């Protein structure tokens, strides 16, 4: 851009967008111009300056024939004197020349003499001490002063009227004209604290002591004082903070930031008007773009870091959350009445903790935004910085800031962190689990998927989880989502939706699960209340909830628990207790298999050799799978078409859909893969009764009453089911039906060597090897085969044998399902069939029982 256009652009920004910065920097004096004899000449000069200043204050403007005569002739020759007209003209010209003083601008005649700058500065100091000197200023604010600031008791002393008007401006109680005048004063004071009478009065001694030699102007003295905040007097610290708060809503009142970001404002936010933090909001939206200048980014992030320490420095938060802070976070706000603002962000934490209770939606939006900032960069998370500053330096000092990198580094080094940092990190992890906006890594890795698959989805994180198995999901996105799921599985509180919906049920069913399994004990500095322990539960509470799913009272909690269960069976690595209990078993028995699904299959093949803890966790996992067919991926994958064809009206839970598949196992439309999977699951059910959801539910009391002596640690060998079969006549009616069904299916889908039916193996070998019956085939075709045997063939053979041929071990089993060589089924079995939506064309059958010919009609089962 050529020099004239550059000057024009700068002039436009200063005049229209930013308003001119009228601060005057006092140049350092050059001793070579002063001469060696200073005594009497300096006294005379001082007296002359006082008389000039007195004359200027009388006429309300800089003298045209005074110290600025040369500058007035060069820059403001056509300006009339009075009402600060000449002073404002010279101030604007000086500011423009400072902004344009670059090699590109090629400006050489841009010097203001030291005496002129001193004259302007001294004049403005006196004006701001007594604004009545500026007649136009007083005219514009006449009514405001009369209404708001006419109480000499409340506003005594130098600069008191201006202080009153500043407070009124913050409360949005000023007229437009007066508000513009007050802003002019604030803009000048932001550059030079001498133009703020109260600040100058309280901080002059501190500035002399701590910042001697720092030239006035461009906010340099205030910056120096803030860098030494802990060494300041109480009053100075308080006044400095007051000026920060007043300037929080307008970038023009932060001199360093405004100057560093002027070009970025022009590039990214040309039409955004100043005030109400609008320019800051706009620049923040573009801060991470490649074209954003480094200088502006550095200064802007310094501002963001400082803003994160105290809600009063966040203009939007203070504006929209004032009422909620008063009502919800009053105690925390009252604790922040000290000088200099807070450093621990208590109110911000309070707003985050009680975000669901905030009444103003604009406040909730701002709290969401500040949490998003904290998740992106640890510097904007004051609570975490305070707790983890030593650990940050020790373990993550070399990690670049931003994009959540330091936060992830702390997570990776969790085991090395000190107690307070570990607890603060966990609290933030819980907070960040709420929304994908707080998961920078996932948003970055899955940007394409979020746009393509989840653009209009209310819960984008749940959408990504649903699509994590899609072939067209990128590897990086899959890994990021799975890592997030794995992390959330470590503690239910890291699963935001589940923790929210299941709060009451956790208190009722699983309140002590986390205490008993806590991985990291809390430090002595925190509460020991179970509700507040910031420890990782190792998946214990999630395990408790999944195990007690049938007792959960909240429908939404049941939905969330089931959603987690679906994730768990799809990726067994999410079962943290199982992984912890079986880690050594996987190493020893499965060669350290890293594929979790293959490792689980290996563990099941070597079940008898597993450690007791691993065996117990594997059985719990299997019980969960068996509770709902949707939680058995192998069945769902193998039998998807069959479920739709034969069982689409059958509820999937409580084993009902699986029984429907059993009833259709002989259908011509049943694929070999589905038939084999049904056979495998039936065989597993015969070994461990709790994998039969209906039997587990109906026989619980009977097991406690009659089979308590059975060592469940040795279960997996049909011990309980055998016990129930032995006590069949003593069981409740519903349990009798389920035990008969379980034995019937074990015989019907017969496996040699099965723990439940091996007492019949000898009979099968001697009498049923070449057995065929009229019921073994029908419709001109052979019946379905599983494991090398015709389904139902061996069961029918056994029931066709005389009692004396069955022997003592086989006869009791056959007796449960057959009588006089034919199979009988109780009335409850017919009811079960009705529940499965299977029509019973058996009205002519005996009322007490249904004979085999009737059941043969039931889709060919018998």
mmCIF file with all atom_site columns, N, CA and C in Angstrom, residues 80-116:
data_model
loop_
_atom_site.group_PDB
_atom_site.id
_atom_site.type_symbol
_atom_site.label_atom_id
_atom_site.label_alt_id
_atom_site.label_comp_id
_atom_site.label_asym_id
_atom_site.label_entity_id
_atom_site.label_seq_id
_atom_site.pdbx_PDB_ins_code
_atom_site.Cartn_x
_atom_site.Cartn_y
_atom_site.Cartn_z
_atom_site.occupancy
_atom_site.B_iso_or_equiv
_atom_site.pdbx_formal_charge
_atom_site.auth_seq_id
_atom_site.auth_comp_id
_atom_site.auth_asym_id
_atom_site.auth_atom_id
_atom_site.pdbx_PDB_model_num
ATOM 1   N N  . UNK A 1 80  ? -9.239  27.638 15.750 1.00 0.00 ? 80  UNK A N  1
ATOM 2   C CA . UNK A 1 80  ? -9.471  28.705 16.707 1.00 0.00 ? 80  UNK A CA 1
ATOM 3   C C  . UNK A 1 80  ? -9.043  28.237 18.097 1.00 0.00 ? 80  UNK A C  1
ATOM 4   N N  . UNK A 1 81  ? -8.682  29.185 18.940 1.00 0.00 ? 81  UNK A N  1
ATOM 5   C CA . UNK A 1 81  ? -8.267  28.870 20.303 1.00 0.00 ? 81  UNK A CA 1
ATOM 6   C C  . UNK A 1 81  ? -9.474  28.937 21.224 1.00 0.00 ? 81  UNK A C  1
ATOM 7   N N  . UNK A 1 82  ? -9.571  27.989 22.171 1.00 0.00 ? 82  UNK A N  1
ATOM 8   C CA . UNK A 1 82  ? -10.672 27.958 23.130 1.00 0.00 ? 82  UNK A CA 1
ATOM 9   C C  . UNK A 1 82  ? -11.324 26.582 23.174 1.00 0.00 ? 82  UNK A C  1
ATOM 10  N N  . UNK A 1 83  ? -11.858 26.254 24.356 1.00 0.00 ? 83  UNK A N  1
ATOM 11  C CA . UNK A 1 83  ? -12.555 24.975 24.547 1.00 0.00 ? 83  UNK A CA 1
ATOM 12  C C  . UNK A 1 83  ? -11.700 23.782 24.103 1.00 0.00 ? 83  UNK A C  1
ATOM 13  N N  . UNK A 1 84  ? -10.408 23.877 24.380 1.00 0.00 ? 84  UNK A N  1
ATOM 14  C CA . UNK A 1 84  ? -9.447  22.785 24.114 1.00 0.00 ? 84  UNK A CA 1
ATOM 15  C C  . UNK A 1 84  ? -9.336  22.454 22.628 1.00 0.00 ? 84  UNK A C  1
ATOM 16  N N  . UNK A 1 85  ? -9.756  23.360 21.751 1.00 0.00 ? 85  UNK A N  1
ATOM 17  C CA . UNK A 1 85  ? -9.732  23.077 20.314 1.00 0.00 ? 85  UNK A CA 1
ATOM 18  C C  . UNK A 1 85  ? -8.307  22.863 19.826 1.00 0.00 ? 85  UNK A C  1
ATOM 19  N N  . UNK A 1 86  ? -7.402  23.783 20.162 1.00 0.00 ? 86  UNK A N  1
ATOM 20  C CA . UNK A 1 86  ? -6.029  23.676 19.712 1.00 0.00 ? 86  UNK A CA 1
ATOM 21  C C  . UNK A 1 86  ? -5.336  22.478 20.362 1.00 0.00 ? 86  UNK A C  1
ATOM 22  N N  . UNK A 1 87  ? -5.581  22.284 21.650 1.00 0.00 ? 87  UNK A N  1
ATOM 23  C CA . UNK A 1 87  ? -4.959  21.136 22.356 1.00 0.00 ? 87  UNK A CA 1
ATOM 24  C C  . UNK A 1 87  ? -5.375  19.819 21.725 1.00 0.00 ? 87  UNK A C  1
ATOM 25  N N  . UNK A 1 88  ? -6.659  19.686 21.387 1.00 0.00 ? 88  UNK A N  1
ATOM 26  C CA . UNK A 1 88  ? -7.130  18.433 20.788 1.00 0.00 ? 88  UNK A CA 1
ATOM 27  C C  . UNK A 1 88  ? -6.540  18.249 19.386 1.00 0.00 ? 88  UNK A C  1
ATOM 28  N N  . UNK A 1 89  ? -6.433  19.345 18.649 1.00 0.00 ? 89  UNK A N  1
ATOM 29  C CA . UNK A 1 89  ? -5.847  19.253 17.309 1.00 0.00 ? 89  UNK A CA 1
ATOM 30  C C  . UNK A 1 89  ? -4.401  18.793 17.388 1.00 0.00 ? 89  UNK A C  1
ATOM 31  N N  . UNK A 1 90  ? -3.619  19.409 18.270 1.00 0.00 ? 90  UNK A N  1
ATOM 32  C CA . UNK A 1 90  ? -2.214  19.016 18.411 1.00 0.00 ? 90  UNK A CA 1
ATOM 33  C C  . UNK A 1 90  ? -2.083  17.575 18.920 1.00 0.00 ? 90  UNK A C  1
ATOM 34  N N  . UNK A 1 91  ? -2.951  17.176 19.858 1.00 0.00 ? 91  UNK A N  1
ATOM 35  C CA . UNK A 1 91  ? -2.903  15.808 20.390 1.00 0.00 ? 91  UNK A CA 1
ATOM 36  C C  . UNK A 1 91  ? -3.180  14.796 19.291 1.00 0.00 ? 91  UNK A C  1
ATOM 37  N N  . UNK A 1 92  ? -4.169  15.095 18.459 1.00 0.00 ? 92  UNK A N  1
ATOM 38  C CA . UNK A 1 92  ? -4.513  14.172 17.378 1.00 0.00 ? 92  UNK A CA 1
ATOM 39  C C  . UNK A 1 92  ? -3.374  14.083 16.378 1.00 0.00 ? 92  UNK A C  1
ATOM 40  N N  . UNK A 1 93  ? -2.793  15.222 16.027 1.00 0.00 ? 93  UNK A N  1
ATOM 41  C CA . UNK A 1 93  ? -1.703  15.221 15.052 1.00 0.00 ? 93  UNK A CA 1
ATOM 42  C C  . UNK A 1 93  ? -0.508  14.424 15.570 1.00 0.00 ? 93  UNK A C  1
ATOM 43  N N  . UNK A 1 94  ? -0.217  14.592 16.839 1.00 0.00 ? 94  UNK A N  1
ATOM 44  C CA . UNK A 1 94  ? 0.907   13.849 17.416 1.00 0.00 ? 94  UNK A CA 1
ATOM 45  C C  . UNK A 1 94  ? 0.628   12.349 17.381 1.00 0.00 ? 94  UNK A C  1
ATOM 46  N N  . UNK A 1 95  ? -0.581  11.960 17.714 1.00 0.00 ? 95  UNK A N  1
ATOM 47  C CA . UNK A 1 95  ? -0.941  10.538 17.707 1.00 0.00 ? 95  UNK A CA 1
ATOM 48  C C  . UNK A 1 95  ? -0.847  9.962  16.303 1.00 0.00 ? 95  UNK A C  1
ATOM 49  N N  . UNK A 1 96  ? -1.388  10.686 15.320 1.00 0.00 ? 96  UNK A N  1
ATOM 50  C CA . UNK A 1 96  ? -1.335  10.210 13.935 1.00 0.00 ? 96  UNK A CA 1
ATOM 51  C C  . UNK A 1 96  ? 0.097   10.047 13.458 1.00 0.00 ? 96  UNK A C  1
ATOM 52  N N  . UNK A 1 97  ? 0.942   11.013 13.809 1.00 0.00 ? 97  UNK A N  1
ATOM 53  C CA . UNK A 1 97  ? 2.332   10.929 13.389 1.00 0.00 ? 97  UNK A CA 1
ATOM 54  C C  . UNK A 1 97  ? 3.060   9.772  14.056 1.00 0.00 ? 97  UNK A C  1
ATOM 55  N N  . UNK A 1 98  ? 2.715   9.486  15.301 1.00 0.00 ? 98  UNK A N  1
ATOM 56  C CA . UNK A 1 98  ? 3.326   8.350  15.986 1.00 0.00 ? 98  UNK A CA 1
ATOM 57  C C  . UNK A 1 98  ? 2.909   7.038  15.328 1.00 0.00 ? 98  UNK A C  1
ATOM 58  N N  . UNK A 1 99  ? 1.640   6.925  14.974 1.00 0.00 ? 99  UNK A N  1
ATOM 59  C CA . UNK A 1 99  ? 1.145   5.707  14.329 1.00 0.00 ? 99  UNK A CA 1
ATOM 60  C C  . UNK A 1 99  ? 1.748   5.531  12.936 1.00 0.00 ? 99  UNK A C  1
ATOM 61  N N  . UNK A 1 100 ? 2.018   6.639  12.263 1.00 0.00 ? 100 UNK A N  1
ATOM 62  C CA . UNK A 1 100 ? 2.506   6.563  10.878 1.00 0.00 ? 100 UNK A CA 1
ATOM 63  C C  . UNK A 1 100 ? 4.020   6.624  10.773 1.00 0.00 ? 100 UNK A C  1
ATOM 64  N N  . UNK A 1 101 ? 4.713   6.704  11.911 1.00 0.00 ? 101 UNK A N  1
ATOM 65  C CA . UNK A 1 101 ? 6.161   6.893  11.863 1.00 0.00 ? 101 UNK A CA 1
ATOM 66  C C  . UNK A 1 101 ? 6.864   5.563  11.587 1.00 0.00 ? 101 UNK A C  1
ATOM 67  N N  . UNK A 1 102 ? 6.782   5.121  10.332 1.00 0.00 ? 102 UNK A N  1
ATOM 68  C CA . UNK A 1 102 ? 7.448   3.896  9.884  1.00 0.00 ? 102 UNK A CA 1
ATOM 69  C C  . UNK A 1 102 ? 8.275   4.246  8.655  1.00 0.00 ? 102 UNK A C  1
ATOM 70  N N  . UNK A 1 103 ? 9.262   3.431  8.306  1.00 0.00 ? 103 UNK A N  1
ATOM 71  C CA . UNK A 1 103 ? 10.042  3.689  7.085  1.00 0.00 ? 103 UNK A CA 1
ATOM 72  C C  . UNK A 1 103 ? 9.159   3.779  5.863  1.00 0.00 ? 103 UNK A C  1
ATOM 73  N N  . UNK A 1 104 ? 8.094   2.984  5.835  1.00 0.00 ? 104 UNK A N  1
ATOM 74  C CA . UNK A 1 104 ? 7.201   3.000  4.678  1.00 0.00 ? 104 UNK A CA 1
ATOM 75  C C  . UNK A 1 104 ? 6.497   4.348  4.541  1.00 0.00 ? 104 UNK A C  1
ATOM 76  N N  . UNK A 1 105 ? 6.178   4.959  5.703  1.00 0.00 ? 105 UNK A N  1
ATOM 77  C CA . UNK A 1 105 ? 5.449   6.223  5.652  1.00 0.00 ? 105 UNK A CA 1
ATOM 78  C C  . UNK A 1 105 ? 6.319   7.361  5.122  1.00 0.00 ? 105 UNK A C  1
ATOM 79  N N  . UNK A 1 106 ? 7.626   7.253  5.311  1.00 0.00 ? 106 UNK A N  1
ATOM 80  C CA . UNK A 1 106 ? 8.570   8.247  4.789  1.00 0.00 ? 106 UNK A CA 1
ATOM 81  C C  . UNK A 1 106 ? 8.248   9.644  5.301  1.00 0.00 ? 106 UNK A C  1
ATOM 82  N N  . UNK A 1 107 ? 7.927   9.715  6.623  1.00 0.00 ? 107 UNK A N  1
ATOM 83  C CA . UNK A 1 107 ? 7.615   11.005 7.237  1.00 0.00 ? 107 UNK A CA 1
ATOM 84  C C  . UNK A 1 107 ? 8.845   11.469 8.012  1.00 0.00 ? 107 UNK A C  1
ATOM 85  N N  . UNK A 1 108 ? 9.301   12.661 7.731  1.00 0.00 ? 108 UNK A N  1
ATOM 86  C CA . UNK A 1 108 ? 10.504  13.159 8.396  1.00 0.00 ? 108 UNK A CA 1
ATOM 87  C C  . UNK A 1 108 ? 10.183  14.294 9.362  1.00 0.00 ? 108 UNK A C  1
ATOM 88  N N  . UNK A 1 109 ? 9.226   15.127 9.028  1.00 0.00 ? 109 UNK A N  1
ATOM 89  C CA . UNK A 1 109 ? 8.921   16.293 9.857  1.00 0.00 ? 109 UNK A CA 1
ATOM 90  C C  . UNK A 1 109 ? 7.831   15.943 10.857 1.00 0.00 ? 109 UNK A C  1
ATOM 91  N N  . UNK A 1 110 ? 8.141   15.005 11.747 1.00 0.00 ? 110 UNK A N  1
ATOM 92  C CA . UNK A 1 110 ? 7.106   14.541 12.659 1.00 0.00 ? 110 UNK A CA 1
ATOM 93  C C  . UNK A 1 110 ? 7.465   14.798 14.122 1.00 0.00 ? 110 UNK A C  1
ATOM 94  N N  . UNK A 1 111 ? 8.384   15.685 14.374 1.00 0.00 ? 111 UNK A N  1
ATOM 95  C CA . UNK A 1 111 ? 8.831   15.914 15.739 1.00 0.00 ? 111 UNK A CA 1
ATOM 96  C C  . UNK A 1 111 ? 8.027   17.008 16.421 1.00 0.00 ? 111 UNK A C  1
ATOM 97  N N  . UNK A 1 112 ? 7.623   16.708 17.633 1.00 0.00 ? 112 UNK A N  1
ATOM 98  C CA . UNK A 1 112 ? 7.072   17.717 18.527 1.00 0.00 ? 112 UNK A CA 1
ATOM 99  C C  . UNK A 1 112 ? 8.151   18.049 19.526 1.00 0.00 ? 112 UNK A C  1
ATOM 100 N N  . UNK A 1 113 ? 8.304   19.309 19.806 1.00 0.00 ? 113 UNK A N  1
ATOM 101 C CA . UNK A 1 113 ? 9.339   19.708 20.751 1.00 0.00 ? 113 UNK A CA 1
ATOM 102 C C  . UNK A 1 113 ? 8.973   19.251 22.152 1.00 0.00 ? 113 UNK A C  1
ATOM 103 N N  . UNK A 1 114 ? 9.990   19.073 22.945 1.00 0.00 ? 114 UNK A N  1
ATOM 104 C CA . UNK A 1 114 ? 9.767   18.646 24.323 1.00 0.00 ? 114 UNK A CA 1
ATOM 105 C C  . UNK A 1 114 ? 8.930   19.675 25.083 1.00 0.00 ? 114 UNK A C  1
ATOM 106 N N  . UNK A 1 115 ? 9.197   20.948 24.854 1.00 0.00 ? 115 UNK A N  1
ATOM 107 C CA . UNK A 1 115 ? 8.455   21.974 25.596 1.00 0.00 ? 115 UNK A CA 1
ATOM 108 C C  . UNK A 1 115 ? 6.985   21.974 25.216 1.00 0.00 ? 115 UNK A C  1
ATOM 109 N N  . UNK A 1 116 ? 6.695   21.674 23.948 1.00 0.00 ? 116 UNK A N  1
ATOM 110 C CA . UNK A 1 116 ? 5.292   21.612 23.530 1.00 0.00 ? 116 UNK A CA 1
ATOM 111 C C  . UNK A 1 116 ? 4.589   20.423 24.170 1.00 0.00 ? 116 UNK A C  1
#
